[in-house]
Amino acid sequence: MLPVYRTLLYATDLSSNAAHAFRHALALARRFEARICILHVLPEVEPAVLNFVATVMGEERLADMELGHKDEVRQEIRMRLEAFACEESGDPNEGATLVSDIRVRHGNPVARILSEADEIDADLIVLGSHGKGRLHYTFLGSVAEKVLHRSKRPVLVVPLG
């Protein structure tokens, strides 16, 4: 039996080349009448950096700033992704129809991509890859490579310029 894609997880790093991978997700969504969940993962700050900043700023001030800032950043990225989806689809109505959800999460990008794929029961994970050149043992970016090797779901890795 041929696979049918109903739910796609498109993970983006918001790079200028990310639109190329999103176009593949759009084409598949149109073809299979699927829904796209867009995911962007904000990596956590290293503990050593947080300790240094807490020492300089004070722990309470850092905690207050961090909570407010995370919400602001999350909302700004969500708005940018909504505009991006509508712009790339060429039709605001279609963009709203094909994109079922936009998620901005914090954490390890690989772990979050895999957990979000499980949460939405994605039929396919779509993401772009930044090549590392001839010196690297693979042409896949580190996040794409790790997702590809750890996922139990099909993964479409789109090479980005």
PDB file of N, CA and C in Angstrom, residues 4-108:
ATOM      1  N   VAL A   4       0.169   7.501   2.579  1.00  0.00           N
ATOM      2  CA  VAL A   4      -0.714   8.662   2.469  1.00  0.00           C
ATOM      3  C   VAL A   4      -0.286   9.626   3.564  1.00  0.00           C
ATOM      4  N   TYR A   5      -0.063  10.853   3.175  1.00  0.00           N
ATOM      5  CA  TYR A   5       0.376  11.872   4.124  1.00  0.00           C
ATOM      6  C   TYR A   5      -0.800  12.774   4.467  1.00  0.00           C
ATOM      7  N   ARG A   6      -1.199  12.751   5.731  1.00  0.00           N
ATOM      8  CA  ARG A   6      -2.291  13.602   6.212  1.00  0.00           C
ATOM      9  C   ARG A   6      -1.778  14.705   7.137  1.00  0.00           C
ATOM     10  N   THR A   7      -0.704  14.404   7.863  1.00  0.00           N
ATOM     11  CA  THR A   7      -0.150  15.365   8.808  1.00  0.00           C
ATOM     12  C   THR A   7       1.349  15.470   8.585  1.00  0.00           C
ATOM     13  N   LEU A   8       1.792  16.679   8.255  1.00  0.00           N
ATOM     14  CA  LEU A   8       3.206  16.939   8.002  1.00  0.00           C
ATOM     15  C   LEU A   8       3.742  17.842   9.100  1.00  0.00           C
ATOM     16  N   LEU A   9       4.924  17.513   9.587  1.00  0.00           N
ATOM     17  CA  LEU A   9       5.608  18.408  10.523  1.00  0.00           C
ATOM     18  C   LEU A   9       6.739  19.064   9.753  1.00  0.00           C
ATOM     19  N   TYR A  10       6.644  20.378   9.582  1.00  0.00           N
ATOM     20  CA  TYR A  10       7.697  21.146   8.919  1.00  0.00           C
ATOM     21  C   TYR A  10       8.478  21.866  10.002  1.00  0.00           C
ATOM     22  N   ALA A  11       9.737  21.466  10.183  1.00  0.00           N
ATOM     23  CA  ALA A  11      10.598  22.091  11.186  1.00  0.00           C
ATOM     24  C   ALA A  11      11.501  23.100  10.493  1.00  0.00           C
ATOM     25  N   THR A  12      11.554  24.305  11.024  1.00  0.00           N
ATOM     26  CA  THR A  12      12.325  25.373  10.390  1.00  0.00           C
ATOM     27  C   THR A  12      13.253  26.052  11.378  1.00  0.00           C
ATOM     28  N   ASP A  13      14.407  26.466  10.876  1.00  0.00           N
ATOM     29  CA  ASP A  13      15.344  27.246  11.687  1.00  0.00           C
ATOM     30  C   ASP A  13      15.239  28.736  11.351  1.00  0.00           C
ATOM     31  N   LEU A  14      14.279  29.089  10.519  1.00  0.00           N
ATOM     32  CA  LEU A  14      14.010  30.470  10.103  1.00  0.00           C
ATOM     33  C   LEU A  14      15.129  31.067   9.244  1.00  0.00           C
ATOM     34  N   SER A  15      15.974  30.244   8.680  1.00  0.00           N
ATOM     35  CA  SER A  15      17.035  30.760   7.817  1.00  0.00           C
ATOM     36  C   SER A  15      16.419  31.253   6.510  1.00  0.00           C
ATOM     37  N   SER A  16      17.185  32.032   5.770  1.00  0.00           N
ATOM     38  CA  SER A  16      16.673  32.589   4.518  1.00  0.00           C
ATOM     39  C   SER A  16      16.382  31.495   3.494  1.00  0.00           C
ATOM     40  N   ASN A  17      17.039  30.353   3.613  1.00  0.00           N
ATOM     41  CA  ASN A  17      16.815  29.262   2.675  1.00  0.00           C
ATOM     42  C   ASN A  17      15.682  28.324   3.092  1.00  0.00           C
ATOM     43  N   ALA A  18      15.117  28.532   4.256  1.00  0.00           N
ATOM     44  CA  ALA A  18      14.112  27.607   4.780  1.00  0.00           C
ATOM     45  C   ALA A  18      12.859  27.549   3.920  1.00  0.00           C
ATOM     46  N   ALA A  19      12.584  28.595   3.178  1.00  0.00           N
ATOM     47  CA  ALA A  19      11.399  28.613   2.318  1.00  0.00           C
ATOM     48  C   ALA A  19      11.443  27.489   1.288  1.00  0.00           C
ATOM     49  N   HIS A  20      12.626  27.109   0.869  1.00  0.00           N
ATOM     50  CA  HIS A  20      12.763  26.029  -0.114  1.00  0.00           C
ATOM     51  C   HIS A  20      12.182  24.719   0.431  1.00  0.00           C
ATOM     52  N   ALA A  21      12.490  24.389   1.658  1.00  0.00           N
ATOM     53  CA  ALA A  21      11.958  23.167   2.267  1.00  0.00           C
ATOM     54  C   ALA A  21      10.451  23.298   2.494  1.00  0.00           C
ATOM     55  N   PHE A  22       9.988  24.494   2.864  1.00  0.00           N
ATOM     56  CA  PHE A  22       8.550  24.694   3.085  1.00  0.00           C
ATOM     57  C   PHE A  22       7.767  24.485   1.794  1.00  0.00           C
ATOM     58  N   ARG A  23       8.340  24.863   0.658  1.00  0.00           N
ATOM     59  CA  ARG A  23       7.657  24.653  -0.626  1.00  0.00           C
ATOM     60  C   ARG A  23       7.418  23.166  -0.881  1.00  0.00           C
ATOM     61  N   HIS A  24       8.357  22.326  -0.454  1.00  0.00           N
ATOM     62  CA  HIS A  24       8.157  20.876  -0.586  1.00  0.00           C
ATOM     63  C   HIS A  24       7.003  20.419   0.307  1.00  0.00           C
ATOM     64  N   ALA A  25       6.950  20.940   1.524  1.00  0.00           N
ATOM     65  CA  ALA A  25       5.851  20.600   2.427  1.00  0.00           C
ATOM     66  C   ALA A  25       4.518  21.067   1.839  1.00  0.00           C
ATOM     67  N   LEU A  26       4.502  22.267   1.255  1.00  0.00           N
ATOM     68  CA  LEU A  26       3.274  22.777   0.619  1.00  0.00           C
ATOM     69  C   LEU A  26       2.831  21.883  -0.536  1.00  0.00           C
ATOM     70  N   ALA A  27       3.774  21.484  -1.384  1.00  0.00           N
ATOM     71  CA  ALA A  27       3.443  20.629  -2.531  1.00  0.00           C
ATOM     72  C   ALA A  27       2.841  19.309  -2.062  1.00  0.00           C
ATOM     73  N   LEU A  28       3.435  18.723  -1.037  1.00  0.00           N
ATOM     74  CA  LEU A  28       2.899  17.471  -0.505  1.00  0.00           C
ATOM     75  C   LEU A  28       1.525  17.676   0.126  1.00  0.00           C
ATOM     76  N   ALA A  29       1.359  18.773   0.846  1.00  0.00           N
ATOM     77  CA  ALA A  29       0.061  19.062   1.475  1.00  0.00           C
ATOM     78  C   ALA A  29      -1.022  19.244   0.415  1.00  0.00           C
ATOM     79  N   ARG A  30      -0.691  19.940  -0.652  1.00  0.00           N
ATOM     80  CA  ARG A  30      -1.660  20.123  -1.739  1.00  0.00           C
ATOM     81  C   ARG A  30      -2.001  18.782  -2.388  1.00  0.00           C
ATOM     82  N   ARG A  31      -0.991  17.990  -2.645  1.00  0.00           N
ATOM     83  CA  ARG A  31      -1.160  16.708  -3.335  1.00  0.00           C
ATOM     84  C   ARG A  31      -1.989  15.729  -2.518  1.00  0.00           C
ATOM     85  N   PHE A  32      -1.738  15.672  -1.217  1.00  0.00           N
ATOM     86  CA  PHE A  32      -2.398  14.688  -0.364  1.00  0.00           C
ATOM     87  C   PHE A  32      -3.517  15.273   0.496  1.00  0.00           C
ATOM     88  N   GLU A  33      -3.822  16.562   0.279  1.00  0.00           N
ATOM     89  CA  GLU A  33      -4.811  17.251   1.107  1.00  0.00           C
ATOM     90  C   GLU A  33      -4.453  17.100   2.589  1.00  0.00           C
ATOM     91  N   ALA A  34      -3.184  17.305   2.861  1.00  0.00           N
ATOM     92  CA  ALA A  34      -2.652  17.159   4.221  1.00  0.00           C
ATOM     93  C   ALA A  34      -2.628  18.502   4.930  1.00  0.00           C
ATOM     94  N   ARG A  35      -2.378  18.428   6.213  1.00  0.00           N
ATOM     95  CA  ARG A  35      -2.225  19.622   7.038  1.00  0.00           C
ATOM     96  C   ARG A  35      -0.780  19.717   7.489  1.00  0.00           C
ATOM     97  N   ILE A  36      -0.267  20.939   7.569  1.00  0.00           N
ATOM     98  CA  ILE A  36       1.118  21.184   7.962  1.00  0.00           C
ATOM     99  C   ILE A  36       1.142  21.800   9.359  1.00  0.00           C
ATOM    100  N   CYS A  37       1.964  21.248  10.205  1.00  0.00           N
ATOM    101  CA  CYS A  37       2.259  21.855  11.496  1.00  0.00           C
ATOM    102  C   CYS A  37       3.673  22.425  11.372  1.00  0.00           C
ATOM    103  N   ILE A  38       3.807  23.729  11.558  1.00  0.00           N
ATOM    104  CA  ILE A  38       5.117  24.379  11.478  1.00  0.00           C
ATOM    105  C   ILE A  38       5.716  24.432  12.884  1.00  0.00           C
ATOM    106  N   LEU A  39       6.986  24.053  12.967  1.00  0.00           N
ATOM    107  CA  LEU A  39       7.672  24.047  14.260  1.00  0.00           C
ATOM    108  C   LEU A  39       8.987  24.804  14.166  1.00  0.00           C
ATOM    109  N   HIS A  40       9.216  25.676  15.134  1.00  0.00           N
ATOM    110  CA  HIS A  40      10.524  26.308  15.297  1.00  0.00           C
ATOM    111  C   HIS A  40      10.954  26.074  16.747  1.00  0.00           C
ATOM    112  N   VAL A  41      12.178  25.612  16.915  1.00  0.00           N
ATOM    113  CA  VAL A  41      12.687  25.330  18.255  1.00  0.00           C
ATOM    114  C   VAL A  41      13.754  26.363  18.615  1.00  0.00           C
ATOM    115  N   LEU A  42      13.528  27.035  19.720  1.00  0.00           N
ATOM    116  CA  LEU A  42      14.514  27.960  20.262  1.00  0.00           C
ATOM    117  C   LEU A  42      15.411  27.173  21.202  1.00  0.00           C
ATOM    118  N   PRO A  43      16.706  27.086  20.900  1.00  0.00           N
ATOM    119  CA  PRO A  43      17.587  26.307  21.777  1.00  0.00           C
ATOM    120  C   PRO A  43      17.724  26.961  23.142  1.00  0.00           C
ATOM    121  N   GLU A  44      17.858  26.124  24.144  1.00  0.00           N
ATOM    122  CA  GLU A  44      18.056  26.621  25.500  1.00  0.00           C
ATOM    123  C   GLU A  44      19.460  27.212  25.616  1.00  0.00           C
ATOM    124  N   VAL A  45      19.604  28.189  26.499  1.00  0.00           N
ATOM    125  CA  VAL A  45      20.903  28.810  26.751  1.00  0.00           C
ATOM    126  C   VAL A  45      21.713  27.858  27.626  1.00  0.00           C
ATOM    127  N   GLU A  46      22.991  27.765  27.336  1.00  0.00           N
ATOM    128  CA  GLU A  46      23.884  26.896  28.112  1.00  0.00           C
ATOM    129  C   GLU A  46      23.857  27.292  29.584  1.00  0.00           C
ATOM    130  N   PRO A  47      23.869  26.314  30.489  1.00  0.00           N
ATOM    131  CA  PRO A  47      23.843  26.617  31.932  1.00  0.00           C
ATOM    132  C   PRO A  47      24.988  27.520  32.392  1.00  0.00           C
ATOM    133  N   ALA A  48      26.174  27.346  31.822  1.00  0.00           N
ATOM    134  CA  ALA A  48      27.318  28.182  32.225  1.00  0.00           C
ATOM    135  C   ALA A  48      27.054  29.647  31.883  1.00  0.00           C
ATOM    136  N   VAL A  49      26.437  29.891  30.741  1.00  0.00           N
ATOM    137  CA  VAL A  49      26.113  31.264  30.335  1.00  0.00           C
ATOM    138  C   VAL A  49      25.050  31.839  31.264  1.00  0.00           C
ATOM    139  N   LEU A  50      24.033  31.035  31.566  1.00  0.00           N
ATOM    140  CA  LEU A  50      22.983  31.495  32.479  1.00  0.00           C
ATOM    141  C   LEU A  50      23.544  31.833  33.856  1.00  0.00           C
ATOM    142  N   ASN A  51      24.462  31.011  34.355  1.00  0.00           N
ATOM    143  CA  ASN A  51      25.077  31.288  35.654  1.00  0.00           C
ATOM    144  C   ASN A  51      25.842  32.610  35.640  1.00  0.00           C
ATOM    145  N   PHE A  52      26.576  32.856  34.568  1.00  0.00           N
ATOM    146  CA  PHE A  52      27.330  34.098  34.451  1.00  0.00           C
ATOM    147  C   PHE A  52      26.384  35.302  34.422  1.00  0.00           C
ATOM    148  N   VAL A  53      25.343  35.225  33.590  1.00  0.00           N
ATOM    149  CA  VAL A  53      24.390  36.334  33.479  1.00  0.00           C
ATOM    150  C   VAL A  53      23.667  36.543  34.803  1.00  0.00           C
ATOM    151  N   ALA A  54      23.293  35.452  35.495  1.00  0.00           N
ATOM    152  CA  ALA A  54      22.623  35.570  36.791  1.00  0.00           C
ATOM    153  C   ALA A  54      23.528  36.247  37.813  1.00  0.00           C
ATOM    154  N   THR A  55      24.812  35.971  37.733  1.00  0.00           N
ATOM    155  CA  THR A  55      25.768  36.605  38.645  1.00  0.00           C
ATOM    156  C   THR A  55      25.841  38.107  38.387  1.00  0.00           C
ATOM    157  N   VAL A  56      25.854  38.479  37.126  1.00  0.00           N
ATOM    158  CA  VAL A  56      25.957  39.889  36.757  1.00  0.00           C
ATOM    159  C   VAL A  56      24.648  40.630  37.037  1.00  0.00           C
ATOM    160  N   MET A  57      23.514  40.056  36.620  1.00  0.00           N
ATOM    161  CA  MET A  57      22.220  40.733  36.718  1.00  0.00           C
ATOM    162  C   MET A  57      21.516  40.508  38.047  1.00  0.00           C
ATOM    163  N   GLY A  58      21.752  39.378  38.641  1.00  0.00           N
ATOM    164  CA  GLY A  58      20.962  38.952  39.790  1.00  0.00           C
ATOM    165  C   GLY A  58      19.935  37.933  39.322  1.00  0.00           C
ATOM    166  N   GLU A  59      19.733  36.903  40.116  1.00  0.00           N
ATOM    167  CA  GLU A  59      18.859  35.798  39.705  1.00  0.00           C
ATOM    168  C   GLU A  59      17.404  36.217  39.514  1.00  0.00           C
ATOM    169  N   GLU A  60      16.875  37.043  40.418  1.00  0.00           N
ATOM    170  CA  GLU A  60      15.469  37.450  40.308  1.00  0.00           C
ATOM    171  C   GLU A  60      15.226  38.269  39.047  1.00  0.00           C
ATOM    172  N   ARG A  61      16.098  39.210  38.797  1.00  0.00           N
ATOM    173  CA  ARG A  61      15.948  40.060  37.604  1.00  0.00           C
ATOM    174  C   ARG A  61      16.047  39.225  36.326  1.00  0.00           C
ATOM    175  N   LEU A  62      16.989  38.285  36.295  1.00  0.00           N
ATOM    176  CA  LEU A  62      17.139  37.407  35.135  1.00  0.00           C
ATOM    177  C   LEU A  62      15.890  36.561  34.939  1.00  0.00           C
ATOM    178  N   ALA A  63      15.357  36.001  36.006  1.00  0.00           N
ATOM    179  CA  ALA A  63      14.162  35.158  35.907  1.00  0.00           C
ATOM    180  C   ALA A  63      12.971  35.950  35.373  1.00  0.00           C
ATOM    181  N   ASP A  64      12.776  37.169  35.891  1.00  0.00           N
ATOM    182  CA  ASP A  64      11.679  38.019  35.410  1.00  0.00           C
ATOM    183  C   ASP A  64      11.850  38.346  33.933  1.00  0.00           C
ATOM    184  N   MET A  65      13.051  38.731  33.554  1.00  0.00           N
ATOM    185  CA  MET A  65      13.323  39.096  32.168  1.00  0.00           C
ATOM    186  C   MET A  65      13.168  37.887  31.239  1.00  0.00           C
ATOM    187  N   GLU A  66      13.633  36.745  31.696  1.00  0.00           N
ATOM    188  CA  GLU A  66      13.589  35.540  30.877  1.00  0.00           C
ATOM    189  C   GLU A  66      12.151  35.129  30.571  1.00  0.00           C
ATOM    190  N   LEU A  67      11.267  35.156  31.576  1.00  0.00           N
ATOM    191  CA  LEU A  67       9.878  34.765  31.367  1.00  0.00           C
ATOM    192  C   LEU A  67       9.182  35.687  30.373  1.00  0.00           C
ATOM    193  N   GLY A  68       9.305  36.994  30.582  1.00  0.00           N
ATOM    194  CA  GLY A  68       8.680  37.943  29.675  1.00  0.00           C
ATOM    195  C   GLY A  68       9.265  37.875  28.278  1.00  0.00           C
ATOM    196  N   HIS A  69      10.561  37.743  28.203  1.00  0.00           N
ATOM    197  CA  HIS A  69      11.238  37.716  26.910  1.00  0.00           C
ATOM    198  C   HIS A  69      10.874  36.473  26.110  1.00  0.00           C
ATOM    199  N   LYS A  70      10.786  35.316  26.755  1.00  0.00           N
ATOM    200  CA  LYS A  70      10.431  34.088  26.049  1.00  0.00           C
ATOM    201  C   LYS A  70       9.059  34.212  25.403  1.00  0.00           C
ATOM    202  N   ASP A  71       8.105  34.771  26.139  1.00  0.00           N
ATOM    203  CA  ASP A  71       6.757  34.932  25.583  1.00  0.00           C
ATOM    204  C   ASP A  71       6.751  35.906  24.412  1.00  0.00           C
ATOM    205  N   GLU A  72       7.491  37.012  24.545  1.00  0.00           N
ATOM    206  CA  GLU A  72       7.570  37.989  23.450  1.00  0.00           C
ATOM    207  C   GLU A  72       8.200  37.377  22.211  1.00  0.00           C
ATOM    208  N   VAL A  73       9.297  36.678  22.401  1.00  0.00           N
ATOM    209  CA  VAL A  73       9.998  36.058  21.281  1.00  0.00           C
ATOM    210  C   VAL A  73       9.114  35.010  20.621  1.00  0.00           C
ATOM    211  N   ARG A  74       8.483  34.189  21.424  1.00  0.00           N
ATOM    212  CA  ARG A  74       7.592  33.149  20.899  1.00  0.00           C
ATOM    213  C   ARG A  74       6.479  33.755  20.056  1.00  0.00           C
ATOM    214  N   GLN A  75       5.857  34.830  20.540  1.00  0.00           N
ATOM    215  CA  GLN A  75       4.764  35.477  19.814  1.00  0.00           C
ATOM    216  C   GLN A  75       5.267  36.115  18.514  1.00  0.00           C
ATOM    217  N   GLU A  76       6.412  36.773  18.558  1.00  0.00           N
ATOM    218  CA  GLU A  76       6.983  37.402  17.358  1.00  0.00           C
ATOM    219  C   GLU A  76       7.291  36.353  16.290  1.00  0.00           C
ATOM    220  N   ILE A  77       7.886  35.257  16.687  1.00  0.00           N
ATOM    221  CA  ILE A  77       8.222  34.198  15.729  1.00  0.00           C
ATOM    222  C   ILE A  77       6.949  33.599  15.156  1.00  0.00           C
ATOM    223  N   ARG A  78       5.957  33.391  15.981  1.00  0.00           N
ATOM    224  CA  ARG A  78       4.678  32.848  15.507  1.00  0.00           C
ATOM    225  C   ARG A  78       4.058  33.760  14.450  1.00  0.00           C
ATOM    226  N   MET A  79       4.071  35.064  14.696  1.00  0.00           N
ATOM    227  CA  MET A  79       3.512  36.006  13.722  1.00  0.00           C
ATOM    228  C   MET A  79       4.307  35.977  12.418  1.00  0.00           C
ATOM    229  N   ARG A  80       5.636  35.923  12.519  1.00  0.00           N
ATOM    230  CA  ARG A  80       6.469  35.851  11.315  1.00  0.00           C
ATOM    231  C   ARG A  80       6.189  34.576  10.525  1.00  0.00           C
ATOM    232  N   LEU A  81       5.998  33.463  11.217  1.00  0.00           N
ATOM    233  CA  LEU A  81       5.721  32.197  10.547  1.00  0.00           C
ATOM    234  C   LEU A  81       4.350  32.199   9.875  1.00  0.00           C
ATOM    235  N   GLU A  82       3.361  32.828  10.503  1.00  0.00           N
ATOM    236  CA  GLU A  82       2.037  32.944   9.883  1.00  0.00           C
ATOM    237  C   GLU A  82       2.137  33.725   8.578  1.00  0.00           C
ATOM    238  N   ALA A  83       2.834  34.854   8.618  1.00  0.00           N
ATOM    239  CA  ALA A  83       3.005  35.668   7.407  1.00  0.00           C
ATOM    240  C   ALA A  83       3.791  34.902   6.348  1.00  0.00           C
ATOM    241  N   PHE A  84       4.822  34.194   6.772  1.00  0.00           N
ATOM    242  CA  PHE A  84       5.639  33.397   5.862  1.00  0.00           C
ATOM    243  C   PHE A  84       4.797  32.338   5.158  1.00  0.00           C
ATOM    244  N   ALA A  85       3.962  31.620   5.911  1.00  0.00           N
ATOM    245  CA  ALA A  85       3.136  30.553   5.340  1.00  0.00           C
ATOM    246  C   ALA A  85       2.158  31.105   4.309  1.00  0.00           C
ATOM    247  N   CYS A  86       1.535  32.216   4.617  1.00  0.00           N
ATOM    248  CA  CYS A  86       0.592  32.827   3.667  1.00  0.00           C
ATOM    249  C   CYS A  86       1.308  33.327   2.424  1.00  0.00           C
ATOM    250  N   GLU A  87       2.461  33.949   2.619  1.00  0.00           N
ATOM    251  CA  GLU A  87       3.236  34.475   1.495  1.00  0.00           C
ATOM    252  C   GLU A  87       3.715  33.355   0.579  1.00  0.00           C
ATOM    253  N   GLU A  88       4.248  32.295   1.145  1.00  0.00           N
ATOM    254  CA  GLU A  88       4.786  31.188   0.351  1.00  0.00           C
ATOM    255  C   GLU A  88       3.704  30.428  -0.393  1.00  0.00           C
ATOM    256  N   SER A  89       2.527  30.298   0.194  1.00  0.00           N
ATOM    257  CA  SER A  89       1.461  29.559  -0.470  1.00  0.00           C
ATOM    258  C   SER A  89       0.887  30.346  -1.645  1.00  0.00           C
ATOM    259  N   GLY A  90       1.095  31.673  -1.625  1.00  0.00           N
ATOM    260  CA  GLY A  90       0.574  32.504  -2.711  1.00  0.00           C
ATOM    261  C   GLY A  90      -0.886  32.879  -2.525  1.00  0.00           C
ATOM    262  N   ASP A  91      -1.532  32.331  -1.506  1.00  0.00           N
ATOM    263  CA  ASP A  91      -2.940  32.587  -1.258  1.00  0.00           C
ATOM    264  C   ASP A  91      -3.163  32.547   0.259  1.00  0.00           C
ATOM    265  N   PRO A  92      -3.502  33.682   0.857  1.00  0.00           N
ATOM    266  CA  PRO A  92      -3.683  33.708   2.315  1.00  0.00           C
ATOM    267  C   PRO A  92      -4.694  32.682   2.817  1.00  0.00           C
ATOM    268  N   ASN A  93      -5.758  32.456   2.054  1.00  0.00           N
ATOM    269  CA  ASN A  93      -6.761  31.476   2.472  1.00  0.00           C
ATOM    270  C   ASN A  93      -6.200  30.062   2.445  1.00  0.00           C
ATOM    271  N   GLU A  94      -5.435  29.752   1.390  1.00  0.00           N
ATOM    272  CA  GLU A  94      -4.850  28.419   1.298  1.00  0.00           C
ATOM    273  C   GLU A  94      -3.806  28.221   2.391  1.00  0.00           C
ATOM    274  N   GLY A  95      -3.011  29.241   2.650  1.00  0.00           N
ATOM    275  CA  GLY A  95      -2.017  29.143   3.706  1.00  0.00           C
ATOM    276  C   GLY A  95      -2.665  28.834   5.040  1.00  0.00           C
ATOM    277  N   ALA A  96      -3.769  29.495   5.326  1.00  0.00           N
ATOM    278  CA  ALA A  96      -4.479  29.257   6.581  1.00  0.00           C
ATOM    279  C   ALA A  96      -5.115  27.870   6.600  1.00  0.00           C
ATOM    280  N   THR A  97      -5.528  27.372   5.441  1.00  0.00           N
ATOM    281  CA  THR A  97      -6.146  26.051   5.355  1.00  0.00           C
ATOM    282  C   THR A  97      -5.125  24.938   5.497  1.00  0.00           C
ATOM    283  N   LEU A  98      -3.984  25.083   4.826  1.00  0.00           N
ATOM    284  CA  LEU A  98      -2.978  24.017   4.844  1.00  0.00           C
ATOM    285  C   LEU A  98      -2.177  23.964   6.137  1.00  0.00           C
ATOM    286  N   VAL A  99      -1.978  25.113   6.774  1.00  0.00           N
ATOM    287  CA  VAL A  99      -1.206  25.151   8.019  1.00  0.00           C
ATOM    288  C   VAL A  99      -2.179  25.031   9.191  1.00  0.00           C
ATOM    289  N   SER A 100      -2.126  23.900   9.850  1.00  0.00           N
ATOM    290  CA  SER A 100      -3.056  23.648  10.947  1.00  0.00           C
ATOM    291  C   SER A 100      -2.584  24.216  12.271  1.00  0.00           C
ATOM    292  N   ASP A 101      -1.257  24.358  12.415  1.00  0.00           N
ATOM    293  CA  ASP A 101      -0.726  24.800  13.698  1.00  0.00           C
ATOM    294  C   ASP A 101       0.672  25.371  13.501  1.00  0.00           C
ATOM    295  N   ILE A 102       1.015  26.344  14.312  1.00  0.00           N
ATOM    296  CA  ILE A 102       2.370  26.899  14.343  1.00  0.00           C
ATOM    297  C   ILE A 102       2.832  26.819  15.790  1.00  0.00           C
ATOM    298  N   ARG A 103       3.962  26.127  15.990  1.00  0.00           N
ATOM    299  CA  ARG A 103       4.470  25.917  17.337  1.00  0.00           C
ATOM    300  C   ARG A 103       5.869  26.488  17.468  1.00  0.00           C
ATOM    301  N   VAL A 104       6.096  27.209  18.540  1.00  0.00           N
ATOM    302  CA  VAL A 104       7.426  27.708  18.883  1.00  0.00           C
ATOM    303  C   VAL A 104       7.742  27.131  20.251  1.00  0.00           C
ATOM    304  N   ARG A 105       8.785  26.319  20.305  1.00  0.00           N
ATOM    305  CA  ARG A 105       9.139  25.616  21.526  1.00  0.00           C
ATOM    306  C   ARG A 105      10.574  25.933  21.932  1.00  0.00           C
ATOM    307  N   HIS A 106      10.902  25.643  23.158  1.00  0.00           N
ATOM    308  CA  HIS A 106      12.263  25.773  23.679  1.00  0.00           C
ATOM    309  C   HIS A 106      12.809  24.377  23.938  1.00  0.00           C
ATOM    310  N   GLY A 107      14.110  24.224  23.752  1.00  0.00           N
ATOM    311  CA  GLY A 107      14.733  22.953  24.086  1.00  0.00           C
ATOM    312  C   GLY A 107      15.756  22.524  23.054  1.00  0.00           C
ATOM    313  N   ASN A 108      16.115  21.259  23.133  1.00  0.00           N
ATOM    314  CA  ASN A 108      17.030  20.668  22.177  1.00  0.00           C
ATOM    315  C   ASN A 108      16.277  20.470  20.863  1.00  0.00           C
TER     316      ASN A 108
END
